[in-house]
mmCIF file of C-alpha atoms in Angstrom:
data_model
loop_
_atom_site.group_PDB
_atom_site.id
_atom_site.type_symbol
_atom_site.label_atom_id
_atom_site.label_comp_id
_atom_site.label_asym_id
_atom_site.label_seq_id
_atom_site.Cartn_x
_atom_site.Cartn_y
_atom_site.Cartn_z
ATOM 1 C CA UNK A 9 -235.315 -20.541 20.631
ATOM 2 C CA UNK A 10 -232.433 -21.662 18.325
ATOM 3 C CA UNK A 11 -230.749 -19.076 20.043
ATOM 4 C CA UNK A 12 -230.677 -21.163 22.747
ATOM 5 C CA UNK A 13 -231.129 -24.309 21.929
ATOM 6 C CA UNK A 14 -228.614 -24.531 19.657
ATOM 7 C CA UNK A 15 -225.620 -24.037 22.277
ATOM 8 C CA UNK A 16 -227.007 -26.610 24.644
ATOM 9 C CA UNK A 17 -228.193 -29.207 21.717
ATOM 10 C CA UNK A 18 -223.991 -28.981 21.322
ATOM 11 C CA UNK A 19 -222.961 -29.102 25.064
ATOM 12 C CA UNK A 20 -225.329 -31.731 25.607
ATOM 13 C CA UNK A 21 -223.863 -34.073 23.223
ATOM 14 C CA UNK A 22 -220.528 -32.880 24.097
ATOM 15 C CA UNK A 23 -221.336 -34.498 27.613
ATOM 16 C CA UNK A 24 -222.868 -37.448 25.988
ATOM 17 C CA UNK A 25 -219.165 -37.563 24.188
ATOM 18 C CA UNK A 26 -217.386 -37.125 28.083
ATOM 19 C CA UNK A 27 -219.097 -40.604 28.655
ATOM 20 C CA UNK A 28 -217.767 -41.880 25.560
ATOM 21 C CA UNK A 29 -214.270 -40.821 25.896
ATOM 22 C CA UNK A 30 -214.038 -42.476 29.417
ATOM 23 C CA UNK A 31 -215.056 -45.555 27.523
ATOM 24 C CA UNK A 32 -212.722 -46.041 24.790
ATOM 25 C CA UNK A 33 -210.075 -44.836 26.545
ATOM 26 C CA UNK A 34 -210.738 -47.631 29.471
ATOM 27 C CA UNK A 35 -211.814 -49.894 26.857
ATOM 28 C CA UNK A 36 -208.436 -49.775 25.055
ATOM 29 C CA UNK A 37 -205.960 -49.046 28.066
ATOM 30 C CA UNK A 38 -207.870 -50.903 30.807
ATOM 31 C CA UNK A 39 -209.769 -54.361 29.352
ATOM 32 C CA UNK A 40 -213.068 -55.681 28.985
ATOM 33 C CA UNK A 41 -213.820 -56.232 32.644
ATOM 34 C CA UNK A 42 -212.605 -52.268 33.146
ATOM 35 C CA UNK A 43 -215.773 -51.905 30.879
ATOM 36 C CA UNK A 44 -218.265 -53.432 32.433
ATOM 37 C CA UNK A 45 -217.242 -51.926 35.934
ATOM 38 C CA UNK A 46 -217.480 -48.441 34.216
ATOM 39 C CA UNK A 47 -221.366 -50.057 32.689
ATOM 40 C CA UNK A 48 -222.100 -50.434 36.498
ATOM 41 C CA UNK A 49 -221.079 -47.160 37.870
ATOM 42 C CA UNK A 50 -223.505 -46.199 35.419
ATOM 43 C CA UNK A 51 -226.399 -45.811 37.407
ATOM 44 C CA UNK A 52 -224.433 -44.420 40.352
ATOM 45 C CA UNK A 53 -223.063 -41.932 38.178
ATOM 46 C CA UNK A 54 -226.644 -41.577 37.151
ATOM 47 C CA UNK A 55 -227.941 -40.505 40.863
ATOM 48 C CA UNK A 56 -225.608 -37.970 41.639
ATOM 49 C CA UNK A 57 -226.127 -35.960 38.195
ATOM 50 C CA UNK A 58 -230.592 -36.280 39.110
ATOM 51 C CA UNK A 59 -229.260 -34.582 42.286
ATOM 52 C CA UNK A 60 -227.550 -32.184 40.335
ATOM 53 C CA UNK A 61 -230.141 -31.594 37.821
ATOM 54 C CA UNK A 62 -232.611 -31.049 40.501
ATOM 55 C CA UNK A 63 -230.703 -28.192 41.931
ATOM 56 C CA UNK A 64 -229.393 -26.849 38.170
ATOM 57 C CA UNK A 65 -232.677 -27.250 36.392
ATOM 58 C CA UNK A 66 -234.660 -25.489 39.562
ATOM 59 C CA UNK A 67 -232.371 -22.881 40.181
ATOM 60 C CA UNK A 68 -231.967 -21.931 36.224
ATOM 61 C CA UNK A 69 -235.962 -21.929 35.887
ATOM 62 C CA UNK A 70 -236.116 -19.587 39.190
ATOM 63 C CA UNK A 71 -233.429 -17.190 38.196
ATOM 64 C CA UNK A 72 -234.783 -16.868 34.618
ATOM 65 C CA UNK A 73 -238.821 -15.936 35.844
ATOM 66 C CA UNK A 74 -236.552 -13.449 38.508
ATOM 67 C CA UNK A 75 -234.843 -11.512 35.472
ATOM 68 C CA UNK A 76 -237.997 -11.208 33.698
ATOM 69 C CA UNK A 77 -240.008 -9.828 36.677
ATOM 70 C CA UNK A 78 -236.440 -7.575 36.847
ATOM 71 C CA UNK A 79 -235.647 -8.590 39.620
ATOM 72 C CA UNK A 80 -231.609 -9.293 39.758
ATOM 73 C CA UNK A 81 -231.159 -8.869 43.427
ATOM 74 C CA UNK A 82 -233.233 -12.009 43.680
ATOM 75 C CA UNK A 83 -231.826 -13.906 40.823
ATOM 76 C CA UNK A 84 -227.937 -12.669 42.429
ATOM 77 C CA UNK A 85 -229.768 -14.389 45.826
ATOM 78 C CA UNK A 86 -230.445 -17.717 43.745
ATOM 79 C CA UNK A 87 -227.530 -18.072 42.409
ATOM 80 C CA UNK A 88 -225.654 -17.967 46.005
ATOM 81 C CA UNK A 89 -228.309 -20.474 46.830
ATOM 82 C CA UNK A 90 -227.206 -22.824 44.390
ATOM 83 C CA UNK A 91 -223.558 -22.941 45.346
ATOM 84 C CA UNK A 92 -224.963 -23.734 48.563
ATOM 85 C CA UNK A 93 -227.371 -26.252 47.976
ATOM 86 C CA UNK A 94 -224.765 -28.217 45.808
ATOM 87 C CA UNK A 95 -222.173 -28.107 48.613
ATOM 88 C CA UNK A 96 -224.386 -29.643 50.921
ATOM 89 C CA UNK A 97 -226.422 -32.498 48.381
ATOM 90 C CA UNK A 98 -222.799 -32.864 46.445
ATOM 91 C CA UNK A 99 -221.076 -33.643 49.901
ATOM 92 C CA UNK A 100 -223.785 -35.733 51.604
ATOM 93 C CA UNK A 101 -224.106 -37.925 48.661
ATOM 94 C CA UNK A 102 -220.714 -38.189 48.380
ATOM 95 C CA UNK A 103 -220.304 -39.527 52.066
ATOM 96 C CA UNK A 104 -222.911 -41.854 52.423
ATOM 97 C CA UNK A 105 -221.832 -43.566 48.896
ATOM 98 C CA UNK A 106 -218.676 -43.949 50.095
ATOM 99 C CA UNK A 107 -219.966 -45.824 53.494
ATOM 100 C CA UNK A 108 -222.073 -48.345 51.365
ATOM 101 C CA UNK A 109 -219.946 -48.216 48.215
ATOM 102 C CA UNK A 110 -219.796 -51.805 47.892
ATOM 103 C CA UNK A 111 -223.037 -52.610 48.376
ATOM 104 C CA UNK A 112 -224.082 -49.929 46.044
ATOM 105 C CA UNK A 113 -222.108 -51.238 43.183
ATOM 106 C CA UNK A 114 -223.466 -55.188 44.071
ATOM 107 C CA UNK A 115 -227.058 -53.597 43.405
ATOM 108 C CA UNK A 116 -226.092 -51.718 40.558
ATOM 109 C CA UNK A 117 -225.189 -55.408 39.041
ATOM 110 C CA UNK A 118 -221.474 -55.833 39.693
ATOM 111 C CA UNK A 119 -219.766 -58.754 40.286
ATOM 112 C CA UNK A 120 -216.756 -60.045 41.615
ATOM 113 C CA UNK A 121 -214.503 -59.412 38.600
ATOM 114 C CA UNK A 122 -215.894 -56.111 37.768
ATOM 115 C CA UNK A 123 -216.636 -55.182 41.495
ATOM 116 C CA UNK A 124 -212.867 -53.749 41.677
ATOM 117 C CA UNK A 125 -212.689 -51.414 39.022
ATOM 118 C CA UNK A 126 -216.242 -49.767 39.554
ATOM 119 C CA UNK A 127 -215.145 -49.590 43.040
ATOM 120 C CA UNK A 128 -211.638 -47.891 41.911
ATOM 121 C CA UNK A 129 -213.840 -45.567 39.554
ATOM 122 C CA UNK A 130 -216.189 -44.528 41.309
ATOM 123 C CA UNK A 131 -214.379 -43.493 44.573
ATOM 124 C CA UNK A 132 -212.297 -40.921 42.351
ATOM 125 C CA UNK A 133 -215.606 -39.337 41.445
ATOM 126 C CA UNK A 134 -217.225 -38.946 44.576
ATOM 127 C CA UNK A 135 -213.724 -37.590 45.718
ATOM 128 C CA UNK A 136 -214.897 -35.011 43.268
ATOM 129 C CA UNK A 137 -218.418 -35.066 43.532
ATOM 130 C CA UNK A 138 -219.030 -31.630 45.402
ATOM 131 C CA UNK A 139 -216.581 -29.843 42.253
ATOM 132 C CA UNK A 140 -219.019 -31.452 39.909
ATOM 133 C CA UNK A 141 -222.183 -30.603 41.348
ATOM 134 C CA UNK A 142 -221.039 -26.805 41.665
ATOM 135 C CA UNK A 143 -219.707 -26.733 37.945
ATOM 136 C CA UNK A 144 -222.781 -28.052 36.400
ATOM 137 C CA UNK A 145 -225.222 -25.863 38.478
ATOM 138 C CA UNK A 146 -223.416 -22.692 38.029
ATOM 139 C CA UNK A 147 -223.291 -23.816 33.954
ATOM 140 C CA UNK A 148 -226.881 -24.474 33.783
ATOM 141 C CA UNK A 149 -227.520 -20.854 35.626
ATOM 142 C CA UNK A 150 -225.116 -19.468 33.161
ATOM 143 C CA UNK A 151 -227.106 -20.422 30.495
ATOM 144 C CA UNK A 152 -230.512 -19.115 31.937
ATOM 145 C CA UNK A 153 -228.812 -16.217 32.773
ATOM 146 C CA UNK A 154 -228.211 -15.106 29.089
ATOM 147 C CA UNK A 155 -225.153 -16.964 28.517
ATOM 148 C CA UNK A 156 -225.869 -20.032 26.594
ATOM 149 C CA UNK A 157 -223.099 -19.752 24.387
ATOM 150 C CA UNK A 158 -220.229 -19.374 27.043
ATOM 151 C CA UNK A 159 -221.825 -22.216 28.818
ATOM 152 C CA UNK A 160 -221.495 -24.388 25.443
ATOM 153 C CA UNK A 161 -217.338 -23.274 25.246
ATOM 154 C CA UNK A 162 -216.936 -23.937 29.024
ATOM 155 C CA UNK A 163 -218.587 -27.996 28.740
ATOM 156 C CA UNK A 164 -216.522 -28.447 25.426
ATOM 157 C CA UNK A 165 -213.493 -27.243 26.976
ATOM 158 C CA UNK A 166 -214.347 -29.693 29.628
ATOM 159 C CA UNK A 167 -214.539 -32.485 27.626
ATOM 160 C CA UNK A 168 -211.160 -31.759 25.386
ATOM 161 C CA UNK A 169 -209.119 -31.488 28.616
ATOM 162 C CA UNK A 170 -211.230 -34.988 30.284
ATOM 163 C CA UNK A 171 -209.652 -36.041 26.624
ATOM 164 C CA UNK A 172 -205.992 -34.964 27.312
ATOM 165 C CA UNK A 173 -206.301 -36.300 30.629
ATOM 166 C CA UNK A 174 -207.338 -39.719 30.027
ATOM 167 C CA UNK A 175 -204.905 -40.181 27.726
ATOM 168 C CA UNK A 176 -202.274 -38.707 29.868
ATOM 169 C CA UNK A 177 -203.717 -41.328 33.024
ATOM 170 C CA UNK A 178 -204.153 -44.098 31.339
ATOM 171 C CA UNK A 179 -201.325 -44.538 28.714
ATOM 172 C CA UNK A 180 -198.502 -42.649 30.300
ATOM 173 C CA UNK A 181 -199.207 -43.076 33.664
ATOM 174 C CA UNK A 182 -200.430 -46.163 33.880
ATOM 175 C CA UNK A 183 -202.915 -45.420 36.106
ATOM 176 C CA UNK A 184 -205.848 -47.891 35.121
ATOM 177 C CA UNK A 185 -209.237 -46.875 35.349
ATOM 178 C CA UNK A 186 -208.704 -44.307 38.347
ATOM 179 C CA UNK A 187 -206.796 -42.357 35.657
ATOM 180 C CA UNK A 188 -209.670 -41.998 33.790
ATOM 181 C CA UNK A 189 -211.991 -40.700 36.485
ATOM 182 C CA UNK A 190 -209.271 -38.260 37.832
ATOM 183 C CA UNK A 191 -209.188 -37.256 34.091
ATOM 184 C CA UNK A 192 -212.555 -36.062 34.882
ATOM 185 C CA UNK A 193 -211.875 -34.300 38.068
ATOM 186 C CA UNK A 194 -209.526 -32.362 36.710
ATOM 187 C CA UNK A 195 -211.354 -31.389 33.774
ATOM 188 C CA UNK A 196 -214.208 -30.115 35.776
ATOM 189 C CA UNK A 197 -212.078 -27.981 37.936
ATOM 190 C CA UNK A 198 -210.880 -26.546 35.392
ATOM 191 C CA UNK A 199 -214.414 -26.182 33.999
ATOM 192 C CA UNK A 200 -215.474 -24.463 37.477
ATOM 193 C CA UNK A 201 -212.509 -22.142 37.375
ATOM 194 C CA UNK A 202 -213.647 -20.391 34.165
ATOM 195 C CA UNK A 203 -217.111 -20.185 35.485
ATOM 196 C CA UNK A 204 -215.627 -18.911 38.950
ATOM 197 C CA UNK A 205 -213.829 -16.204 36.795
ATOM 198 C CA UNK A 206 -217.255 -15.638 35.198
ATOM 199 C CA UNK A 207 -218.996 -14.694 37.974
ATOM 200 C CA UNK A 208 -216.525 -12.696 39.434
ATOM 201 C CA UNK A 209 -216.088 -10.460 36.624
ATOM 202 C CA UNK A 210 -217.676 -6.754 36.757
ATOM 203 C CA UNK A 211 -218.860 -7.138 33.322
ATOM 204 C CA UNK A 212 -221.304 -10.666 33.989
ATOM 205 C CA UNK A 213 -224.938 -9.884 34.404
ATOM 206 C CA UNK A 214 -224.738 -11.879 37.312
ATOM 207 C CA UNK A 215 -222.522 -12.392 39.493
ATOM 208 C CA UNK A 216 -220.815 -13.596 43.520
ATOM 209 C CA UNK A 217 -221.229 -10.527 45.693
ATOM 210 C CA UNK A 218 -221.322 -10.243 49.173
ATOM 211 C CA UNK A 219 -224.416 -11.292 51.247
ATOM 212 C CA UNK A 220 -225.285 -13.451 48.280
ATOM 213 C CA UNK A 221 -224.872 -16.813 50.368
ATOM 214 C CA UNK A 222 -227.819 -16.437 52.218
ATOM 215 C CA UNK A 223 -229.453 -19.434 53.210
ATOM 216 C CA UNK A 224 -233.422 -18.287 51.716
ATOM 217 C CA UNK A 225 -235.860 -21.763 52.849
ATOM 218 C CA UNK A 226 -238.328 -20.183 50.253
ATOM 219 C CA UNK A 227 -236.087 -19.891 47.543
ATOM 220 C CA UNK A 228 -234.852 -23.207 47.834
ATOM 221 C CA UNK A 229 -238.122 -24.880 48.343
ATOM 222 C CA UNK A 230 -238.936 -23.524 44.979
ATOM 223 C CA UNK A 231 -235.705 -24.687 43.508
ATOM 224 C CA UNK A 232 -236.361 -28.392 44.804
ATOM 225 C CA UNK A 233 -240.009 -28.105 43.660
ATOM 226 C CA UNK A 234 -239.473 -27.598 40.346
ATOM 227 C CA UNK A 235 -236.332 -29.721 39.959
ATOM 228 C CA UNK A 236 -237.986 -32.821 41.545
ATOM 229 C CA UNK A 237 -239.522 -33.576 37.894
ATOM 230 C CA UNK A 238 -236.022 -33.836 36.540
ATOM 231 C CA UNK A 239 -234.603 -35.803 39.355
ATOM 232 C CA UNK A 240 -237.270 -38.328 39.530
ATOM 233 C CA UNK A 241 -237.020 -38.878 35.785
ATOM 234 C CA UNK A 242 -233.089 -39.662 36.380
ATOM 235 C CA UNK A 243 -233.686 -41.999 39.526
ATOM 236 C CA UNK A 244 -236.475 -44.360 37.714
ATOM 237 C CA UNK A 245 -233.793 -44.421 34.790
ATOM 238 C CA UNK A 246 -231.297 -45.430 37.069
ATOM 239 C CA UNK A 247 -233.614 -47.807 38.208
ATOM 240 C CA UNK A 248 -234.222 -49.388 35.026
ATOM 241 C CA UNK A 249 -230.627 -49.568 34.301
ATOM 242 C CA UNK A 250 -229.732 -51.356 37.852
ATOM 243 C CA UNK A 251 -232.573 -53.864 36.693
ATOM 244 C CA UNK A 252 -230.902 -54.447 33.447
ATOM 245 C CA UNK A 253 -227.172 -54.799 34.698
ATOM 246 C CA UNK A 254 -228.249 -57.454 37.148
ATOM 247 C CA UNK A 255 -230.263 -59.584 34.878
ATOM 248 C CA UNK A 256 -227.603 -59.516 32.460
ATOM 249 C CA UNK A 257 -225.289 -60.074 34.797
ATOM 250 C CA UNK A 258 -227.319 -63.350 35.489
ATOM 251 C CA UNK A 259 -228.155 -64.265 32.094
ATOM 252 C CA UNK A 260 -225.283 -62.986 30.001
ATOM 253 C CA UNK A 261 -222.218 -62.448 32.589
ATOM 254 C CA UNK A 262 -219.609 -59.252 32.852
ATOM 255 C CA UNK A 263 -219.106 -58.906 28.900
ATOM 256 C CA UNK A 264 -223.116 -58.641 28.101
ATOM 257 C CA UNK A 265 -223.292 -55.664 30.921
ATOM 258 C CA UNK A 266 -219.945 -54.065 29.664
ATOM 259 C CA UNK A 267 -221.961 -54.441 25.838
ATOM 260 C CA UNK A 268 -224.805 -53.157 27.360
ATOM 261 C CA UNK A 269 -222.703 -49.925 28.922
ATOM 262 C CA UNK A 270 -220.897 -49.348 25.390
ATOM 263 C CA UNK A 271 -224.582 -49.096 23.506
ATOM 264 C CA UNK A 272 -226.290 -46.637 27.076
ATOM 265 C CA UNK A 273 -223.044 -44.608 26.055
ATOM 266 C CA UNK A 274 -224.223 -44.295 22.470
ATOM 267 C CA UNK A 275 -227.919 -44.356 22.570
ATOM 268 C CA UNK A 276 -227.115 -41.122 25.699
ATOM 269 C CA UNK A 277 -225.783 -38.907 22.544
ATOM 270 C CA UNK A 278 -229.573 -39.310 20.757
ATOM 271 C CA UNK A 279 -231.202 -38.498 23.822
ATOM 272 C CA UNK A 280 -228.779 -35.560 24.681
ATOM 273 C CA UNK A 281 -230.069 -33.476 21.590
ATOM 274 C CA UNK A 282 -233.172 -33.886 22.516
ATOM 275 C CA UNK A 283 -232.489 -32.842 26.145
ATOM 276 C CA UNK A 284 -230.124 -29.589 24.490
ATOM 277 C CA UNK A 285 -233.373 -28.905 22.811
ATOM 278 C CA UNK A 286 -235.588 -28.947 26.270
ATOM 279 C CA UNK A 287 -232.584 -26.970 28.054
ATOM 280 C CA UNK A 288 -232.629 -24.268 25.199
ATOM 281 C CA UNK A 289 -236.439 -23.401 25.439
ATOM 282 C CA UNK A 290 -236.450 -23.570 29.763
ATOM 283 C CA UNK A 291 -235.111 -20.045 30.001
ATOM 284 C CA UNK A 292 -237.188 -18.378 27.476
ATOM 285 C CA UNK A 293 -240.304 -19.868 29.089
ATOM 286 C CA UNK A 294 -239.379 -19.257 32.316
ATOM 287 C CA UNK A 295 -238.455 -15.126 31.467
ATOM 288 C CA UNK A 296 -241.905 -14.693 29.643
ATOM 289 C CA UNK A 297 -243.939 -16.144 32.918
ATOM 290 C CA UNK A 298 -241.600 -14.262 35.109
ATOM 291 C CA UNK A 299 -242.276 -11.130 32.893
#
C-alpha cells in the first residue's frame, strides 16, 4: 500500500501546489482583482477535472481488475479507450464552455471587475482542455498500471515547468493572467509528451499498439460507471463553491471571494494527501478482485 500510496500522496499535493503557484504568481504580477477572477474559475476548473476523474479513476480501476484476471489485451483495449473518451468529453466541454463562458463565470460568482480576468483565464485553459484531460487519464492509468512512481516524476515535472512558465509569462512577458494559464498548457504538454514516450516504448507493460482505439460501448460503460462516484463528488463541490463565491460576492465583494480562493488553494493541499492516499490503495484493490 505505501508502495503506492506514497507516490500519489506526493503527486497529489504536488497538484494541490500547481494551484498554488498560479496564485502567487497572479497574486504578485497580476493584482487583487486577478485573484479573485482566478477564485471564480475555481469551480469551472473544478468541472472539467470531475470529467476527467470520471474517465481516469474508471479506466485505472478497469485496467487494474484486467491485469489481475491477466488479461493485458483487454487492459491495452482500455487504455485506447481512454484516449478516446477524453478526446471527445475534453473537447465537448471545452466547446460548449466557451459558447456560455460568460454566463458560466456570472454563476460561478464573478462580477464586473473580476469578470475579465476569469474570462482571460479560463479561455487559455479550455484552449487546452482536451491536452489536459489526455495527460491526467493516461497518468492515472500509469499508475494502476504498475507505475506509480513514474507517474509521481511526470506531475512534479509538471508543476516545476507550470513554475518556470509563470514566471517567464507573467514577469517577462507581461502577459497578465493569460500567462499564467498558458504556463499551464505548456507544462502539461510537456507532461503528455513523456507519458506519450511512455507508452510507446517496447519496454512499458502497457502500451499504444495498433487496433487499440477501438471504440468498446461495454468497456466504456464500465469506465463511466465506476467513475460517476468521483465525478459527482467533484460537481456537488463545485456546487458548494459557486454558492459560496456568490454570497460573498454579495456580502463581502471581489476581495472576500479572492480571500476565499487563496484559503480553497490551501485547505486543497490537506485534502490532496488524503486523496494520494485513496489513489494509492485503488489499484491494489482493484488487481486482487480482478485476480
Amino acid at each position: 500500500l505505501m508502495q503506492y500510496a506514497t507516490p500519489a500522496i506526493i503527486a497529489m499535493t504536488a497538484t494541490s501546489l500547481y494551484n498554488m503557484v498560479d496564485s502567487i504568481f497572479i497574486g504578485q504580477g497580476c493584482g487583487k482583482e486577478a485573484i479573485a477572477g482566478l477564485a471564480v474559475t475555481f469551480p469551472c476548473a473544478n468541472l472539467s477535472a470531475a470529467f476527467g476523474a470520471m474517465v481516469g479513476v474508471g479506466a485505472s480501476i478497469m485496467i487494474a481488475m484486467k491485469l489481475g484476471q491477466k488479461d493485458t489485451k483487454s487492459a491495452e483495449l482500455l487504455l485506447g479507450n481512454v484516449v478516446m473518451l477524453n478526446t471527445w468529453i475534453g473537447g465537448a466541454f471545452s466547446i460548449i464552455c466557451l459558447l456560455f463562458l460568460e454566463p458560466i463565470l456570472r454563476l460561478f460568482g464573478a462580477s464586473d471587475a473580476t469578470l475579465p480576468y476569469a474570462k482571460e483565464y479560463m479561455q487559455v485553459l479550455l484552449y487546452g482542455n482536451i491536452i489536459t484531460h489526455i495527460y491526467l487519464g493516461l497518468n492515472d492509468v500509469m499508475r494502476s498500471s504498475g507505475y506509480p512512481k513514474k507517474a509521481m516524476a511526470f506531475t512534479i515535472t509538471a508543476v516545476c515547468i507550470n513554475a518556470l512558465f509563470n514566471y517567464i509569462f507573467i514577469f517577462l512577458l507581461d502577459m497578465g493572467i493569460a500567462g499564467a494559464a498558458w504556463g499551464t498548457i505548456c507544462a502539461q504538454v510537456t507532461a503528455l509528451m513523456l507519458l506519450i514516450r511512455h507508452y510507446t516504448n517496447p519496454n512499458s507493460f502497457l502500451r499504444f499498439q495498433k487496433g487499440i482505439m477501438k471504440v468498446r460501448w461495454d468497456f466504456i460503460k464500465s469506465i463511466l460507471g465506476i467513475g460517476m462516484s468521483p465525478f459527482l463528488i467533484n460537481v456537488c463541490a463545485c456546487l458548494v463553491v459557486s454558492v459560496i463565491n456568490n454570497s460573498l460576492l454579495q456580502y463581502g465583494g471581489d476581495i472576500a471571494v479572492g480571500a476565499n480562493g487563496i484559503v480553497n488553494r490551501i485547505v486543497f493541499i490537506f485534502l490532496m494527501i488524503v486523496m494520494g492516499f485513496n489513489q494509492g490503495m485503488q489499484p491494489i484493490a482493484a488487481y486482487n478482485y480482478g485476480a
